[in-house]
CSV table of C-alpha atoms in Angstrom, one decimal:
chain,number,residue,atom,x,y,z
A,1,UNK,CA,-20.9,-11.3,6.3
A,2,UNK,CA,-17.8,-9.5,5.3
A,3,UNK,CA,-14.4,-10.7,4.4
A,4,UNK,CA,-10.9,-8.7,4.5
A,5,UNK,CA,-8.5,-10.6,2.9
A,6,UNK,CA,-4.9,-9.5,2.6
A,7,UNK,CA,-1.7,-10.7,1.4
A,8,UNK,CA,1.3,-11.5,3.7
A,9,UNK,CA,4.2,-9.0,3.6
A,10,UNK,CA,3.1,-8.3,0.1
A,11,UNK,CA,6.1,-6.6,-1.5
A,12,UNK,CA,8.4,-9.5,-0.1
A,13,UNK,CA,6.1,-12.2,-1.0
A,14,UNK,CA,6.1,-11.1,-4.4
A,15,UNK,CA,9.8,-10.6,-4.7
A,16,UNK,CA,9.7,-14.5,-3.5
A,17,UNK,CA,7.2,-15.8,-5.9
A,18,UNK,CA,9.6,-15.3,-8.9
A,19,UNK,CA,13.0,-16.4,-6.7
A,20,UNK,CA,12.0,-19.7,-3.8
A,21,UNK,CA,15.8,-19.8,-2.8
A,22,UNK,CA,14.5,-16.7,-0.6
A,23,UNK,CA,11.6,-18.4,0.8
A,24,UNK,CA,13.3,-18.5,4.6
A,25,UNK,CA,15.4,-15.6,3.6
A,26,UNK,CA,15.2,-12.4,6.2
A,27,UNK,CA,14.3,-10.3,3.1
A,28,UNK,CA,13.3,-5.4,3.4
A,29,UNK,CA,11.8,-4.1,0.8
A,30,UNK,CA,13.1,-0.5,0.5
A,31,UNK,CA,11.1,2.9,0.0
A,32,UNK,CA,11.5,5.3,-2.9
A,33,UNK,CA,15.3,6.0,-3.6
A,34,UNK,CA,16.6,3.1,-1.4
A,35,UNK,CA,15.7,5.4,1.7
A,36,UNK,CA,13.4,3.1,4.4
A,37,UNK,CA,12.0,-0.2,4.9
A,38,UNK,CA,8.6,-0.5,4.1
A,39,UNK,CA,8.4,-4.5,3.8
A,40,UNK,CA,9.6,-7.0,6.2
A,41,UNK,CA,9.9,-10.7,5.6
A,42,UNK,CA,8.4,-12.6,9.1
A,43,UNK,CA,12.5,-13.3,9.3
A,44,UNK,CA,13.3,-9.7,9.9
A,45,UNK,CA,10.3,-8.8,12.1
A,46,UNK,CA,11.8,-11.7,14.3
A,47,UNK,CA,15.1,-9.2,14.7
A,48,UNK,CA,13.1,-6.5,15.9
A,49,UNK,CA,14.1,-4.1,12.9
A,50,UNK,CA,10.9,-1.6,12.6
A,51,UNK,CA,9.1,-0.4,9.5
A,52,UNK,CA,10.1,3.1,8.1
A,53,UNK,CA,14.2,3.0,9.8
A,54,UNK,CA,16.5,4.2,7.4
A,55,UNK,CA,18.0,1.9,5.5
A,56,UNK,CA,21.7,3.2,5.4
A,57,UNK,CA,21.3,3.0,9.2
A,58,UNK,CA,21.2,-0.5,9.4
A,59,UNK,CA,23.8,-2.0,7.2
A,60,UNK,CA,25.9,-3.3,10.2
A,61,UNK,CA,22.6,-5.4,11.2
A,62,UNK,CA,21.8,-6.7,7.5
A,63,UNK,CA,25.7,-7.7,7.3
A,64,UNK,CA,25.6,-9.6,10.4
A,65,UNK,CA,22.2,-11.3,9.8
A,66,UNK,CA,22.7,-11.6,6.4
A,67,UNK,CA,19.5,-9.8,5.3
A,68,UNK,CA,18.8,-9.3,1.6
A,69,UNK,CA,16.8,-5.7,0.5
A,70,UNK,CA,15.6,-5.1,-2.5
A,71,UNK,CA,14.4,-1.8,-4.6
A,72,UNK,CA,10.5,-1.4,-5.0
A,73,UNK,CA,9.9,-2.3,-8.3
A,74,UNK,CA,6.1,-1.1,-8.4
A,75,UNK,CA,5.8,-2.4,-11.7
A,76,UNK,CA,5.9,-5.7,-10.8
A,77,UNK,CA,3.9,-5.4,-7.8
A,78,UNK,CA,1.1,-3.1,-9.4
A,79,UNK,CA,0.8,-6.3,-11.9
A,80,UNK,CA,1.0,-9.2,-8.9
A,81,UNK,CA,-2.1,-7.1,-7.1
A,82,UNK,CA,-4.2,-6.6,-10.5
A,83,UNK,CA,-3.9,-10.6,-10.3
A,84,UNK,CA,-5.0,-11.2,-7.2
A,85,UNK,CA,-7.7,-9.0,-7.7
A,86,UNK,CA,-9.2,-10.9,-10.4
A,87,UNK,CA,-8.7,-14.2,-8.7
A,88,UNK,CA,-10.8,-12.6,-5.4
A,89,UNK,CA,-13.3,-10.8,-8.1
A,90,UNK,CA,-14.8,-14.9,-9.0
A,91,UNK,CA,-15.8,-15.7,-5.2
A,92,UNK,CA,-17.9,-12.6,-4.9
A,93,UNK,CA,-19.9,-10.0,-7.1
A,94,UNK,CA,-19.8,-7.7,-3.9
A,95,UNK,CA,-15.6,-6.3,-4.0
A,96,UNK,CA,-14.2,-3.3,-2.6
A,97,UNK,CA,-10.8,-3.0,-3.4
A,98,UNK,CA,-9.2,-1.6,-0.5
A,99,UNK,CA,-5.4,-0.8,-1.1
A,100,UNK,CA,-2.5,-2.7,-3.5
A,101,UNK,CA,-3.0,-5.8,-1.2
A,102,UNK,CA,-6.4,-5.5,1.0
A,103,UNK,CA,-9.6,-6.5,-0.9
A,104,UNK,CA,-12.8,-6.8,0.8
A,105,UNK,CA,-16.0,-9.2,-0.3
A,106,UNK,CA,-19.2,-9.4,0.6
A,107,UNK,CA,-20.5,-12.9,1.0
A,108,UNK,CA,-24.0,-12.8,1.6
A,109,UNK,CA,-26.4,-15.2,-0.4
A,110,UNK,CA,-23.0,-17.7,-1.2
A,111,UNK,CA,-24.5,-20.8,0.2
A,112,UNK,CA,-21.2,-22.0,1.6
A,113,UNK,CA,-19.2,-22.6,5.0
A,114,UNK,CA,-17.6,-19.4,5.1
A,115,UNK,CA,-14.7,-20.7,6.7
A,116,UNK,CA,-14.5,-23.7,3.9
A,117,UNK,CA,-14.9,-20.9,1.5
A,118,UNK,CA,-11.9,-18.7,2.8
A,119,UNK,CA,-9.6,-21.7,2.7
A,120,UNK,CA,-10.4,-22.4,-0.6
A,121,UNK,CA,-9.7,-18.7,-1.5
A,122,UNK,CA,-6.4,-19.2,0.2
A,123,UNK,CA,-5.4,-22.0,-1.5
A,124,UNK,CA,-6.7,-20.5,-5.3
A,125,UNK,CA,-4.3,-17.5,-4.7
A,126,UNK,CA,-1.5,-19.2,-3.4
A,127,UNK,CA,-1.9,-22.2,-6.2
A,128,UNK,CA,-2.3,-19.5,-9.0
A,129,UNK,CA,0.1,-16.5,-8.2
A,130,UNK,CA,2.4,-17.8,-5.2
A,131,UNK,CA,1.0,-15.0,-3.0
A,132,UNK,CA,-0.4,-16.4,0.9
A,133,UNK,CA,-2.7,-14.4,2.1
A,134,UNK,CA,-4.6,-14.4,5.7
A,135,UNK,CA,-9.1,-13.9,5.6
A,136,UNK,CA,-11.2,-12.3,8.1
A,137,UNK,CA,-14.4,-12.7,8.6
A,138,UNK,CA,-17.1,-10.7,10.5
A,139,UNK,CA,-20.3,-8.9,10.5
A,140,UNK,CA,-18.9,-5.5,9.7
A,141,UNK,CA,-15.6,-4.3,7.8
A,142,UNK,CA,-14.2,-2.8,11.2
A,143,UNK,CA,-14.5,-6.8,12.3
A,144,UNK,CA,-13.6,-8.0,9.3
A,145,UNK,CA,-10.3,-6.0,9.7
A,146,UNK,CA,-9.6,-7.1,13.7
A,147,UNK,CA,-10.3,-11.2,12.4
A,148,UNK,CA,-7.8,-10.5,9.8
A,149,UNK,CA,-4.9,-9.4,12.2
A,150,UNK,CA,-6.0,-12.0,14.3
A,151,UNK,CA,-6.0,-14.9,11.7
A,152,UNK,CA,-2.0,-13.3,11.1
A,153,UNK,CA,-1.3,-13.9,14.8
A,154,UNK,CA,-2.5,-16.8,15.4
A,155,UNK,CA,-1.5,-20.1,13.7
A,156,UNK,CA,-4.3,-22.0,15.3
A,157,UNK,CA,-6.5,-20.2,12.5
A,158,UNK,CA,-4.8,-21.2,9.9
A,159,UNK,CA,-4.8,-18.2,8.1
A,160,UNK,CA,-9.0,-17.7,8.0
A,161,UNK,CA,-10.7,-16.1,11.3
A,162,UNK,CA,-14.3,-16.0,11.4
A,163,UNK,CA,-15.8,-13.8,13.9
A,164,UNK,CA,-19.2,-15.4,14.2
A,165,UNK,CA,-18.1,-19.1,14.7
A,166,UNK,CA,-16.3,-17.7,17.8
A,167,UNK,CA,-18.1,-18.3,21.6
A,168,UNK,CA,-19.0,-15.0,23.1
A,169,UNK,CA,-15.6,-16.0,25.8
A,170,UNK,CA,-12.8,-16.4,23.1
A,171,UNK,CA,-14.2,-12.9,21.8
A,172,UNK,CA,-14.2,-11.1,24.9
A,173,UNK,CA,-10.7,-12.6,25.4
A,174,UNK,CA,-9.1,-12.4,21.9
A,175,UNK,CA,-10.0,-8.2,22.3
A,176,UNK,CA,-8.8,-8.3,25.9
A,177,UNK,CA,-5.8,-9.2,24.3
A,178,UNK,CA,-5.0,-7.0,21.8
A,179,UNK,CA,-4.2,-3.0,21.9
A,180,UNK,CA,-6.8,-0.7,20.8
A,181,UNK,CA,-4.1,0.6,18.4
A,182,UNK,CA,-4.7,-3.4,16.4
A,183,UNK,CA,-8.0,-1.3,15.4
A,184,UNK,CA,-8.5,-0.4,12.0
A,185,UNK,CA,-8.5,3.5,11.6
A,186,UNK,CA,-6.9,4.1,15.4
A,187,UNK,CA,-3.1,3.2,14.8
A,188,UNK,CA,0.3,4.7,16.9
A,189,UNK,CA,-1.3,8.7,17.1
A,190,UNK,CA,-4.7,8.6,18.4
A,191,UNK,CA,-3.8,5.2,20.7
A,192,UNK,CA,-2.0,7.4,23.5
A,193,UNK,CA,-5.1,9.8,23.6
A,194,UNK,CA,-7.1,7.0,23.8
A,195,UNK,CA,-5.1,5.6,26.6
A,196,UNK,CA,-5.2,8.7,28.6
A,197,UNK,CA,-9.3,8.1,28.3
A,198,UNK,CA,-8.6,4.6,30.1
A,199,UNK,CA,-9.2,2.8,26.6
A,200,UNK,CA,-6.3,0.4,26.5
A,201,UNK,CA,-7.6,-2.7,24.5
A,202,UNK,CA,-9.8,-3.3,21.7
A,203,UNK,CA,-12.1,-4.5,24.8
A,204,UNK,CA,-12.4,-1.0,25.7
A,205,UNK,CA,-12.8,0.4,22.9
A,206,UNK,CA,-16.2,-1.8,22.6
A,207,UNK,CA,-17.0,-0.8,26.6
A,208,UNK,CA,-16.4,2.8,25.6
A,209,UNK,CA,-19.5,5.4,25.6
A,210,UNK,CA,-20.3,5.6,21.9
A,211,UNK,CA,-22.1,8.9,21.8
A,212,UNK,CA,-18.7,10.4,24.3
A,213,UNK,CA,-16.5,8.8,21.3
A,214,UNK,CA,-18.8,11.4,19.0
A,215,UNK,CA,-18.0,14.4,21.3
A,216,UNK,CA,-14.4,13.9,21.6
A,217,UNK,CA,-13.4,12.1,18.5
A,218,UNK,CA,-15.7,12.9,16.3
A,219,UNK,CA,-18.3,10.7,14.0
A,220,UNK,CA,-15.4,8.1,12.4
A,221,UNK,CA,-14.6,6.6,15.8
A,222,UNK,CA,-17.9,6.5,16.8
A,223,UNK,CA,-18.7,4.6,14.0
A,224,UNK,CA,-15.5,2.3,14.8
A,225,UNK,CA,-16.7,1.3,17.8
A,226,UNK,CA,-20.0,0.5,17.1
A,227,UNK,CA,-19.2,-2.0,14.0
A,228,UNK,CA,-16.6,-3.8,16.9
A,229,UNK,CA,-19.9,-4.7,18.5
A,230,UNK,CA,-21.3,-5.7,15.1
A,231,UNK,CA,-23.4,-2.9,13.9
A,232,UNK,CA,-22.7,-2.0,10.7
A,233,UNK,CA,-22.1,1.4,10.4
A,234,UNK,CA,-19.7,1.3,6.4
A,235,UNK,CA,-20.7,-0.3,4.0
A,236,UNK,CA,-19.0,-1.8,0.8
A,237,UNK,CA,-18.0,0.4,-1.9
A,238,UNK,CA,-18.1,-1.0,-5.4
A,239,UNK,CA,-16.3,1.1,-7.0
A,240,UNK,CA,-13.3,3.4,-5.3
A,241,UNK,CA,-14.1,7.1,-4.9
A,242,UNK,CA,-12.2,9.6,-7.5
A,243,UNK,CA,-9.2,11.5,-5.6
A,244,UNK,CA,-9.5,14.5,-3.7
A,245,UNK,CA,-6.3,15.3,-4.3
A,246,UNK,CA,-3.2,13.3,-6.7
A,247,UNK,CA,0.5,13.8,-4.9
A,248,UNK,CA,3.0,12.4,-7.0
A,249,UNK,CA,6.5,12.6,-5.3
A,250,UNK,CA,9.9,11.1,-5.6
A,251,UNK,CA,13.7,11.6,-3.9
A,252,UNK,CA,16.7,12.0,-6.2
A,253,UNK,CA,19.2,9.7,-6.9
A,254,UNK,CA,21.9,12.4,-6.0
A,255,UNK,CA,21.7,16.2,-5.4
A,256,UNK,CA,20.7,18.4,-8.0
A,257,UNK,CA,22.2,21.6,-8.4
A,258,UNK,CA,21.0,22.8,-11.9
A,259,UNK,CA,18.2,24.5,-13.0
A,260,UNK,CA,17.7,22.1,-16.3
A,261,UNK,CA,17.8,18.8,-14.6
A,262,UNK,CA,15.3,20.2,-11.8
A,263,UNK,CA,13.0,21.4,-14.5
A,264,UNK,CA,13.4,18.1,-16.4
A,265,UNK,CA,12.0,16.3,-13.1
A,266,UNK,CA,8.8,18.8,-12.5
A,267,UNK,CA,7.9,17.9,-15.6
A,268,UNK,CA,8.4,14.2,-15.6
A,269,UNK,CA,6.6,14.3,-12.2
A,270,UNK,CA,3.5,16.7,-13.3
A,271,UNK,CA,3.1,15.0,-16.5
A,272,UNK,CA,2.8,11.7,-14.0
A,273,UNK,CA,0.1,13.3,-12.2
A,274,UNK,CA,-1.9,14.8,-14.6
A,275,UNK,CA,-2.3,10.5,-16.5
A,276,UNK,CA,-3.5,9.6,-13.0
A,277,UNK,CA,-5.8,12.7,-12.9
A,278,UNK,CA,-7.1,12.0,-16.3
A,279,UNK,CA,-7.4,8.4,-16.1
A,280,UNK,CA,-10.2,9.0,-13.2
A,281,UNK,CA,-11.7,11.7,-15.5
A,282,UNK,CA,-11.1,15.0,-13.2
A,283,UNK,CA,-9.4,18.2,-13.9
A,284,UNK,CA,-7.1,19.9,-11.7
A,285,UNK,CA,-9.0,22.6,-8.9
A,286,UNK,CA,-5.3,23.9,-8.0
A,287,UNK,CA,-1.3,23.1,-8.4
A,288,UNK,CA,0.9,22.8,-5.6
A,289,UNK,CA,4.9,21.8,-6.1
A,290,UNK,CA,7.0,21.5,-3.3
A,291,UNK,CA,11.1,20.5,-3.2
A,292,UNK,CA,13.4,20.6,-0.6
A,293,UNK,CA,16.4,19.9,0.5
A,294,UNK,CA,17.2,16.1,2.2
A,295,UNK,CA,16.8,16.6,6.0
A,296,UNK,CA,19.4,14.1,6.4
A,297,UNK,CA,22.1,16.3,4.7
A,298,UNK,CA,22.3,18.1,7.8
A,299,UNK,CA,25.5,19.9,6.6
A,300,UNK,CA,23.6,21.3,3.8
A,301,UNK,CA,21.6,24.7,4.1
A,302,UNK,CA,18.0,24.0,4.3
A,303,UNK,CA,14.9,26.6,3.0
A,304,UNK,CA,13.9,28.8,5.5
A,305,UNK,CA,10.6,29.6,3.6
A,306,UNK,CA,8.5,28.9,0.5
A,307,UNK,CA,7.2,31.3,-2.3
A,308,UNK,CA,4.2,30.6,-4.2
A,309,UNK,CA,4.6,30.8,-8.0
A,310,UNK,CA,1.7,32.0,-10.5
A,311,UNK,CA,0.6,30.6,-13.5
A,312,UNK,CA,0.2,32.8,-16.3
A,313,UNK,CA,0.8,30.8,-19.0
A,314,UNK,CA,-1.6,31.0,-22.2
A,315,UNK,CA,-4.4,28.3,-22.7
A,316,UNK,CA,-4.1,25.5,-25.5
A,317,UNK,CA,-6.6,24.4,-27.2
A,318,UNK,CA,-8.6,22.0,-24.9
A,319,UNK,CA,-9.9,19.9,-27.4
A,320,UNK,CA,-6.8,19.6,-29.5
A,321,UNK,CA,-4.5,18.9,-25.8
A,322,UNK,CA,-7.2,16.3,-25.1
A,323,UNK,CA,-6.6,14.4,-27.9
A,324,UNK,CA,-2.6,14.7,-27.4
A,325,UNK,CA,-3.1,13.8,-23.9
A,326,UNK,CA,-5.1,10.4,-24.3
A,327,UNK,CA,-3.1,9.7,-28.0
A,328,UNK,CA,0.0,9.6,-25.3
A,329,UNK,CA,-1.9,7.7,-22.4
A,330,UNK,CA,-2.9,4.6,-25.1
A,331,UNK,CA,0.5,4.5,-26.5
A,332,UNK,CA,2.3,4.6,-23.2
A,333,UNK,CA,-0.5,1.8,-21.5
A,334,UNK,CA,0.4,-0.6,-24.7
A,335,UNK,CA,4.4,-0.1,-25.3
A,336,UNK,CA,4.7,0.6,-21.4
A,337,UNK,CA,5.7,4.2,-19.4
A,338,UNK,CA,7.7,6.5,-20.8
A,339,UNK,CA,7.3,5.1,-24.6
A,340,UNK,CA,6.3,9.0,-25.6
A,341,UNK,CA,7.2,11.7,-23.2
A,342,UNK,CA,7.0,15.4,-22.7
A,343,UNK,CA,10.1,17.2,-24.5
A,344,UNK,CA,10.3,19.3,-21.5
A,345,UNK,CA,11.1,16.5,-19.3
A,346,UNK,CA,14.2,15.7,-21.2
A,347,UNK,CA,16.2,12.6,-22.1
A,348,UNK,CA,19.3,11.9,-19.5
A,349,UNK,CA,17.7,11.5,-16.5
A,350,UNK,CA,20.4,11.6,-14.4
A,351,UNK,CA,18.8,12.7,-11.5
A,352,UNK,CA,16.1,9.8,-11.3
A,353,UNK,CA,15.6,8.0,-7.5
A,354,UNK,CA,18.3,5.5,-6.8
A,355,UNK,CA,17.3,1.6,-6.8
A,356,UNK,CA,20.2,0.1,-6.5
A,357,UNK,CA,18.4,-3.4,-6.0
A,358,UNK,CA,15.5,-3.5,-8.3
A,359,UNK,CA,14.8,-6.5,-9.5
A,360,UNK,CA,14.0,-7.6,-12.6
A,361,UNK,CA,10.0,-6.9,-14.3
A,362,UNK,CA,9.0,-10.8,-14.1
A,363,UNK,CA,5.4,-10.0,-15.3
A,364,UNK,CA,5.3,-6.8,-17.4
A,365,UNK,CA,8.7,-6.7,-19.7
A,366,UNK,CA,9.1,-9.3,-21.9
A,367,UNK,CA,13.0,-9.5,-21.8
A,368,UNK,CA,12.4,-9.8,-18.0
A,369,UNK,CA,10.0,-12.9,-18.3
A,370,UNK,CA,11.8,-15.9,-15.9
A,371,UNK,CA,12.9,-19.1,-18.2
A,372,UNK,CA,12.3,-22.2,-16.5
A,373,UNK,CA,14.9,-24.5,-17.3
């Protein structure tokens, strides 16, 4: 038996753990530079506003509804998942840690009602870091995922769906239900292609020719649909793969139309990539930079075409940048980012993302710590 569990709206649930007041609050969360929304309280789905609109689009709508958006402060949220992660890590030796809010556990051998056991999860997290979360359970991760949207939806679950302790008739109707899209790995794009197969539901998709899945989709779908029948075709990873590849990118918090500043930010931004790069141990195969101009500063010119640098600088001492490189990494991990820096990536940074509504660094700066009074 597998179980997804997942936090609620996680950026805005942990904007509300360190300020209640906003508990019933319709509350965004905002992308990089103030640009999108890529959190919504339960309030603001209730309005209909979608994920990813453009946030300077919709300042009529927050006036009038009296929505509150905040700055992503992935400090804060980076800390709030480590936590969780812990907290999940004592229920089961068997963890795959999925994304910043999705863990799964294995929970075979734990001679307990599963169901027991994922309310008592629930209730650990919540009591200890003032995040709710929602459990599936099921046979296979691809289940595990479906219960887990299903335990979101429907209140009558009470946050934990388990798969198994369903009749064989509330299956076949819960997937009837639901849009092959609610699958994990399916999504918005490959739905309509799907649909023009005659696979509409998540009932489908179980119905569907496995081996004809194969031949037109390739090996991941088929897989997909055979673990909704409760084969298991992926297992649990203990440990998360190394990177294929690092991307490290950020919008300004204005135009920049000098070459210093621009230089200043390549480096910021490399430097950024190569701690993540050496933190997993790797060196860098190749080095691709791209910049360009905002598409929604229509008025200004936009590149017609890219030109591929070359890198021709002389080689340091690997040994001796090494020990540079991880003297910086320690210094930075204990004092916090940015404590030692690059010369090259300057001092005035001017040209940094907007975030215009960050809140403060509850859990990882001490002036920031809350005072309860």
């Amino acid at each position: 038996m597998i179980a997804l569990i997942d936090v609620n709206n996680f950026y805005v649930s942990c904007q509300r753990v360190f300020e209640p007041k906003r508990e019933s609050s319709p509350i965004v969360v905002l992308s990089n530079n103030d640009g999108c929304v890529v959190s919504r309280s339960n309030e603001v789905k209730a309005l209909g506003l979608k994920m990813a609109q453009p946030w300077h689009q919709l300042q009529e709508e927050a006036r009038r509804h009296g929505i509150v958006a905040y700055s992503s402060n992935y400090a804060l949220y980076a800390d709030m998942s480590n936590r969780v992660m812990s907290i999940l890590r004592r229920f089961s030796p068997d963890q795959e840690i999925y994304s910043i809010d999705e863990c799964f556990l294995g929970l075979d051998g734990i001679p307990r009602d599963h169901t027991e056991l994922g309310q008592e999860i629930r209730q650990t997290v919540l009591q200890w870091t003032g995040l709710p979360v929602c459990i599936g359970m099921g046979p296979t991760k691809t289940l595990a995922k479906f219960s887990n949207h299903l335990a979101k939806k429907h209140p009558d679950f009470a946050g934990v769906c388990e798969w198994a302790k369903l009749d064989a008739v509330t299956q076949q109707r819960l997937m009837q239900e639901e849009s092959v899209a609610a699958v994990w790995g399916i999504g918005r794009k490959l739905a309509p292609k799907l649909n023009q197969e005659g696979i509409f539901t998540v009932a489908d998709m179980v119905a569907a020719n496995a081996e004809t899945l194969r031949q037109h989709h390739g090996t991941v779908l088929q897989r997909t649909a055979l673990e909704l029948r409760g084969i298991p075709c992926i297992a649990l990873e203990d440990s998360a793969a190394d990177k294929q590849q690092i991307l490290c990118s950020r919008s300004f918090g204005r135009p920049i139309d000098n070459e210093q500043e621009l230089a200043e930010a390549i480096s910021t931004y490399v430097a950024r990539a190569a701690e993540k790069l050496r933190k997993q141990q790797s060196a860098a195969g190749a080095l691709a930079l791209f910049i360009r101009t905002s598409p929604f500063r229509e008025n200004d010119r936009q590149a017609d075409n890219c030109i591929q640098g070359h890198l021709f600088l002389p080689s340091a001492d690997p040994q001796k940048r090494a020990t540079l490189n991880d003297t910086m990494d320690r210094i930075n991990r204990q004092w916090g980012r940015g404590t030692v820096h690059l010369a090259s990536a300057g001092f005035d940074h001017g040209w940094k993302m907007r975030q215009n509504n960050i809140s403060p660094c509850w859990t990882t700066r001490w002036a920031d710590i809350p005072v309860a009074r």
